[in-house]
CSV table of C-alpha atoms and ligand atoms in Angstrom, one decimal:
chain,number,residue,atom,x,y,z
A,27,MET,CA,149.6,160.6,-336.0
A,28,THR,CA,147.2,160.2,-333.1
A,29,HIS,CA,144.9,157.2,-333.2
A,30,ARG,CA,141.4,158.4,-332.1
A,31,LEU,CA,139.9,155.3,-330.3
A,32,GLY,CA,136.2,155.6,-329.5
A,33,LEU,CA,134.9,153.6,-326.4
A,34,THR,CA,131.2,152.9,-326.1
A,35,GLY,CA,128.7,150.4,-324.9
A,36,SER,CA,125.2,150.3,-323.4
A,37,ILE,CA,124.4,151.3,-319.9
A,38,GLY,CA,126.2,149.1,-317.3
A,39,MET,CA,128.4,147.3,-319.8
A,40,GLY,CA,131.7,148.6,-318.4
A,41,LYS,CA,132.7,151.8,-320.2
A,42,SER,CA,133.8,153.7,-317.1
A,43,THR,CA,135.7,150.7,-315.7
A,44,THR,CA,137.4,150.0,-319.0
A,45,ALA,CA,138.2,153.8,-319.5
A,46,GLN,CA,140.0,153.8,-316.2
A,47,MET,CA,142.1,150.9,-317.3
A,48,PHE,CA,143.3,153.0,-320.3
A,49,ARG,CA,144.1,155.9,-318.0
A,50,ASP,CA,146.0,153.5,-315.7
A,51,ALA,CA,148.1,152.5,-318.7
A,52,GLY,CA,148.9,156.2,-319.4
A,53,VAL,CA,146.4,156.7,-322.3
A,54,PRO,CA,144.5,160.1,-322.2
A,55,VAL,CA,140.7,159.6,-322.0
A,56,TRP,CA,138.0,162.1,-322.7
A,57,ASP,CA,134.7,161.4,-321.0
A,58,ALA,CA,131.5,162.7,-322.7
A,59,ASP,CA,129.3,162.2,-319.6
A,60,ALA,CA,131.8,164.0,-317.3
A,61,THR,CA,131.9,166.8,-319.9
A,62,VAL,CA,128.1,167.1,-319.8
A,63,HIS,CA,128.3,167.2,-316.0
A,64,GLU,CA,130.8,170.1,-316.2
A,65,LEU,CA,128.6,171.9,-318.7
A,66,TYR,CA,125.7,171.7,-316.3
A,67,GLU,CA,127.5,172.9,-313.2
A,68,LYS,CA,127.7,176.5,-311.9
A,69,GLY,CA,129.3,178.6,-314.7
A,70,GLY,CA,129.1,175.7,-317.2
A,71,ALA,CA,128.6,176.7,-320.8
A,72,ALA,CA,125.3,174.9,-321.0
A,73,VAL,CA,123.7,176.8,-318.1
A,74,ALA,CA,122.7,180.0,-320.0
A,75,PRO,CA,121.4,178.3,-323.2
A,76,ILE,CA,119.4,175.8,-321.3
A,77,SER,CA,118.1,178.5,-319.0
A,78,ALA,CA,116.9,180.4,-322.1
A,79,VAL,CA,114.8,177.5,-323.3
A,80,PHE,CA,114.0,175.7,-320.0
A,81,PRO,CA,114.2,178.4,-317.3
A,82,VAL,CA,112.6,176.0,-314.7
A,83,ALA,CA,115.6,173.6,-315.2
A,84,VAL,CA,118.2,176.0,-313.9
A,85,VAL,CA,118.3,176.5,-310.2
A,86,ASP,CA,121.1,178.5,-308.4
A,87,ASN,CA,122.9,179.0,-311.7
A,88,GLN,CA,123.3,175.3,-312.4
A,89,VAL,CA,121.2,172.8,-314.5
A,90,SER,CA,119.0,170.4,-312.6
A,91,ARG,CA,119.0,166.9,-314.2
A,92,GLU,CA,116.0,165.9,-312.2
A,93,THR,CA,113.9,168.8,-313.6
A,94,LEU,CA,115.3,168.0,-317.1
A,95,LYS,CA,114.1,164.4,-316.7
A,96,GLU,CA,110.6,165.6,-315.6
A,97,LEU,CA,110.4,167.8,-318.7
A,98,ILE,CA,111.6,165.0,-320.9
A,99,ASN,CA,109.0,162.6,-319.4
A,100,GLN,CA,106.3,165.2,-320.1
A,101,ASP,CA,107.5,165.9,-323.7
A,102,PRO,CA,110.0,163.6,-325.4
A,103,LYS,CA,110.8,166.4,-327.8
A,104,VAL,CA,112.6,168.1,-324.9
A,105,LEU,CA,115.5,165.6,-325.1
A,106,LEU,CA,116.1,166.5,-328.8
A,107,GLN,CA,116.1,170.3,-327.9
A,108,LEU,CA,118.5,169.5,-325.1
A,109,GLU,CA,120.8,167.5,-327.3
A,110,ASN,CA,120.8,170.3,-329.9
A,111,ILE,CA,122.1,172.6,-327.1
A,112,VAL,CA,124.5,170.2,-325.5
A,113,HIS,CA,126.1,168.2,-328.3
A,114,PRO,CA,127.8,171.3,-330.0
A,115,LEU,CA,129.3,172.2,-326.6
A,116,VAL,CA,130.4,168.6,-326.1
A,117,ALA,CA,132.1,168.7,-329.5
A,118,ALA,CA,134.0,171.9,-328.6
A,119,SER,CA,135.3,170.3,-325.5
A,120,ARG,CA,136.4,167.2,-327.5
A,121,GLU,CA,138.3,169.3,-330.1
A,122,GLN,CA,140.2,171.1,-327.3
A,123,PHE,CA,141.1,167.7,-325.8
A,124,LEU,CA,142.6,166.6,-329.1
A,125,LYS,CA,144.6,169.8,-329.4
A,126,ASP,CA,145.9,169.2,-325.8
A,127,HIS,CA,146.8,165.6,-326.4
A,128,PRO,CA,149.0,164.9,-329.4
A,129,GLU,CA,149.8,161.4,-328.1
A,130,LEU,CA,149.9,158.3,-330.3
A,131,LEU,CA,146.7,157.0,-328.8
A,132,VAL,CA,143.7,158.8,-327.1
A,133,VAL,CA,140.4,157.4,-326.0
A,134,PHE,CA,137.0,159.0,-326.3
A,135,ASP,CA,134.5,157.5,-323.8
A,136,ILE,CA,131.1,158.3,-325.4
A,137,PRO,CA,128.0,156.4,-324.3
A,138,LEU,CA,126.1,157.8,-327.4
A,139,LEU,CA,129.0,157.3,-329.8
A,140,PHE,CA,127.0,155.7,-332.6
A,141,GLU,CA,123.7,157.5,-331.8
A,142,THR,CA,125.5,160.9,-332.3
A,143,GLY,CA,127.6,159.7,-335.4
A,144,ALA,CA,130.9,160.2,-333.6
A,145,ASP,CA,132.3,157.1,-335.4
A,146,ARG,CA,132.6,159.4,-338.5
A,147,TRP,CA,135.6,161.3,-336.9
A,148,LEU,CA,137.1,158.4,-335.0
A,149,ASP,CA,139.8,156.1,-336.3
A,150,SER,CA,138.3,153.0,-334.7
A,151,VAL,CA,135.6,152.1,-332.2
A,152,LEU,CA,135.9,149.7,-329.2
A,153,VAL,CA,132.6,148.4,-327.9
A,154,VAL,CA,132.5,146.9,-324.4
A,155,SER,CA,129.7,144.3,-323.9
A,156,CYS,CA,128.4,141.7,-321.6
A,157,PRO,CA,125.3,139.4,-321.6
A,158,ALA,CA,122.0,141.2,-321.0
A,159,GLU,CA,121.4,139.5,-317.7
A,160,VAL,CA,124.7,140.6,-316.4
A,161,GLN,CA,124.0,144.1,-317.6
A,162,LYS,CA,120.6,144.2,-315.8
A,163,THR,CA,122.1,142.8,-312.6
A,164,ARG,CA,124.7,145.5,-312.6
A,165,VAL,CA,122.4,148.4,-313.3
A,166,MET,CA,119.6,147.3,-311.0
A,167,ALA,CA,122.2,147.1,-308.1
A,168,ARG,CA,122.5,150.9,-308.4
A,169,ALA,CA,120.8,153.0,-305.6
A,170,GLY,CA,117.5,154.5,-306.9
A,171,MET,CA,117.5,152.6,-310.2
A,172,THR,CA,114.1,151.2,-311.1
A,173,GLU,CA,113.1,148.6,-313.8
A,174,THR,CA,111.1,151.3,-315.6
A,175,GLN,CA,114.1,153.7,-315.6
A,176,PHE,CA,116.4,150.9,-316.8
A,177,GLU,CA,114.1,150.0,-319.7
A,178,THR,CA,113.6,153.7,-320.6
A,179,ILE,CA,117.4,154.3,-320.8
A,180,LEU,CA,117.8,151.1,-322.8
A,181,ALA,CA,115.1,152.2,-325.2
A,182,ARG,CA,117.0,155.4,-325.9
A,183,GLN,CA,120.2,153.6,-326.7
A,184,MET,CA,121.2,151.6,-329.8
A,185,PRO,CA,120.8,147.9,-329.0
A,186,ASP,CA,124.0,146.1,-327.9
A,187,ALA,CA,123.9,143.7,-330.9
A,188,GLN,CA,123.9,146.6,-333.3
A,189,LYS,CA,126.8,148.3,-331.5
A,190,ARG,CA,128.8,145.0,-331.7
A,191,ALA,CA,128.1,144.7,-335.4
A,192,ARG,CA,129.6,148.2,-336.0
A,193,ALA,CA,132.6,147.7,-333.7
A,194,ASP,CA,136.2,147.5,-334.9
A,195,HIS,CA,137.1,146.0,-331.5
A,196,ILE,CA,135.0,144.2,-328.9
A,197,ILE,CA,135.9,143.5,-325.2
A,198,GLU,CA,133.7,141.3,-323.1
A,199,THR,CA,133.6,142.8,-319.6
A,200,LEU,CA,133.0,139.6,-317.6
A,201,THR,CA,136.1,139.8,-315.4
A,202,LEU,CA,138.4,142.6,-314.4
A,203,ASP,CA,141.5,140.6,-315.2
A,204,GLY,CA,140.3,139.5,-318.6
A,205,THR,CA,139.3,143.0,-319.5
A,206,ALA,CA,142.6,144.5,-318.3
A,207,LEU,CA,144.5,142.0,-320.5
A,208,ALA,CA,142.3,142.8,-323.5
A,209,VAL,CA,143.0,146.5,-322.9
A,210,GLN,CA,146.7,146.0,-322.8
A,211,ASN,CA,146.7,143.9,-326.0
A,212,LEU,CA,144.6,146.6,-327.8
A,213,ILE,CA,146.9,149.4,-326.7
A,214,ALA,CA,149.9,147.4,-328.0
A,215,LYS,CA,148.1,146.7,-331.3
A,216,LEU,CA,147.1,150.4,-331.9
A,217,LYS,CA,150.4,152.0,-330.7
A,218,GLY,CA,152.6,149.3,-332.2
A,219,PRO,CA,155.6,147.8,-330.3
A,220,ALA,CA,156.7,150.3,-327.6
A,221,ASP,CA,160.3,150.4,-328.8
A,222,ALA,CA,159.3,151.1,-332.4
A,223,ARG,CA,156.7,153.8,-331.9
A,224,ASP,CA,158.0,155.7,-328.9
A,225,ARG,CA,161.0,156.9,-330.8
A,226,THR,CA,158.8,159.1,-333.1
B,27,COD,C1,118.6,163.1,-319.9
B,27,COD,C2,119.5,163.5,-318.7
B,27,COD,C3,119.1,164.8,-318.1
B,27,COD,C4,119.4,162.3,-317.7
B,27,COD,O1,120.4,162.6,-316.7
B,27,COD,P1,120.8,161.4,-315.6
B,27,COD,O2,121.8,161.9,-314.7
B,27,COD,O3,119.5,160.8,-315.0
B,27,COD,O4,121.3,160.2,-316.5
B,27,COD,P2,122.8,160.1,-317.2
B,27,COD,O5,123.1,161.4,-317.9
B,27,COD,O6,123.8,159.6,-316.2
B,27,COD,O7,122.4,159.1,-318.3
B,27,COD,C5,122.0,157.8,-317.9
B,27,COD,C6,122.3,156.9,-319.0
B,27,COD,O8,121.6,157.4,-320.1
B,27,COD,C7,122.5,157.7,-321.2
B,27,COD,N1,122.1,158.9,-321.8
B,27,COD,C8,122.4,160.1,-321.5
B,27,COD,N2,121.9,161.0,-322.4
B,27,COD,C9,121.2,160.3,-323.3
B,27,COD,C10,120.5,160.6,-324.5
B,27,COD,N3,120.4,161.8,-324.9
B,27,COD,N4,120.0,159.5,-325.2
B,27,COD,C11,120.1,158.2,-324.8
B,27,COD,N5,120.8,157.9,-323.7
B,27,COD,C12,121.3,158.9,-323.0
B,27,COD,C13,123.8,157.8,-320.5
B,27,COD,O9,124.8,157.5,-321.4
B,27,COD,C14,123.7,156.8,-319.4
B,27,COD,O10,124.0,155.5,-319.9
B,27,COD,C15,121.0,163.6,-319.2
B,27,COD,O11,121.4,162.3,-319.6
B,27,COD,C16,121.2,164.6,-320.3
B,27,COD,O12,121.2,165.8,-320.0
B,27,COD,N6,121.2,164.1,-321.6
B,27,COD,C17,121.3,165.1,-322.7
B,27,COD,C18,122.7,165.4,-323.1
B,27,COD,C19,123.3,164.2,-323.8
B,27,COD,O13,122.9,163.8,-324.8
B,27,COD,N7,124.4,163.6,-323.1
B,27,COD,C20,125.1,162.5,-323.8
B,27,COD,C21,126.3,163.1,-324.6
B,27,COD,S1,127.2,161.7,-325.4
B,28,ATP,N1,135.5,143.9,-316.8
B,28,ATP,C1,134.6,143.9,-315.7
B,28,ATP,N2,134.6,142.7,-315.0
B,28,ATP,C2,133.7,142.7,-313.9
B,28,ATP,N3,132.9,143.6,-313.6
B,28,ATP,C3,132.9,144.8,-314.3
B,28,ATP,C4,133.7,144.9,-315.4
B,28,ATP,N4,133.5,146.2,-316.0
B,28,ATP,C5,132.6,146.7,-315.2
B,28,ATP,N5,132.2,145.9,-314.2
B,28,ATP,C6,131.1,146.2,-313.2
B,28,ATP,O1,129.9,146.5,-313.9
B,28,ATP,C7,129.3,147.7,-313.3
B,28,ATP,C8,129.1,148.8,-314.3
B,28,ATP,O2,130.4,149.2,-314.8
B,28,ATP,P1,130.6,150.7,-315.4
B,28,ATP,O3,130.1,151.7,-314.4
B,28,ATP,O4,132.1,150.7,-315.8
B,28,ATP,O5,129.7,150.6,-316.6
B,28,ATP,P2,129.3,151.8,-317.6
B,28,ATP,O6,129.1,151.2,-319.0
B,28,ATP,O7,130.2,152.9,-317.4
B,28,ATP,O8,127.9,152.2,-317.0
B,28,ATP,P3,127.0,153.6,-317.4
B,28,ATP,O9,126.6,153.5,-318.8
B,28,ATP,O10,125.9,153.5,-316.5
B,28,ATP,O11,127.9,154.7,-317.1
B,28,ATP,C9,130.2,148.1,-312.1
B,28,ATP,O12,129.7,147.6,-310.9
B,28,ATP,C10,131.5,147.5,-312.4
B,28,ATP,O13,132.2,147.1,-311.2
């Protein structure tokens, strides 16, 4: 039976880095943000439905995130309309991933895991976390990031403390070595001793 492990955490807390450590250990990882990027690209499944509602946001047959952000800034309801289009398409991609990966353990990297209720269909949830000042330093180091944009994104996401309270597993992402060890230990815990489980 496949263990469906959710991976989430607020912006800049180490989801992508930790997800890569699972991939490096041979664990299949499904990435929600990457899926949305595919859905928005030329020929992506979200292009037509978004074009039908927000024609200005589709240029050269692909979705413009910048235009979407402008529309959202003008009217916050736009984000809900966008999510109602995108989330079912994201769910379809996730179901296909599960069919394609009958392994003992698979990881679902979902920034909005709790916000979208994904914990209902997951077996357990890993939250990556770090102190707020470390998070801010990391995010503000990104090209083009502004304090306002950082605060806006944070305001849209469930607070870190609430995510930690709902977590089955927590990994502090303060050092790469420490996180890598914690990932290895969690894989062993969820898959069981390699010799016992790999025989199935
Ligand atoms: C709002 C959009 C256009 C902003 O795009 P942009 O490239 O500037 O930001 P990006 O997608 O990288 O998101 C930046 C940060 O905000 C988070 N975030 C993304 N969507 C949302 C959302 N709907 N609510 C709260 N946080 C979000 C991301 O996880 C990330 O931490 C884009 O995030 C989007 O299309 N969101 C709607 C689809 C969605 O809900 N995606 C998440 C699926 S789990
Ligand atoms: N375990 C760790 N130890 C030290 N630095 C880390 C660790 N994990 C992540 N970082 C650093 O923190 C920054 C953000 O990491 P990452 O992109 O993985 O976060 P994220 O949660 O995926 O961010 P976003 O929500 O924006 O996608 C990167 O610069 C990365 O190098």
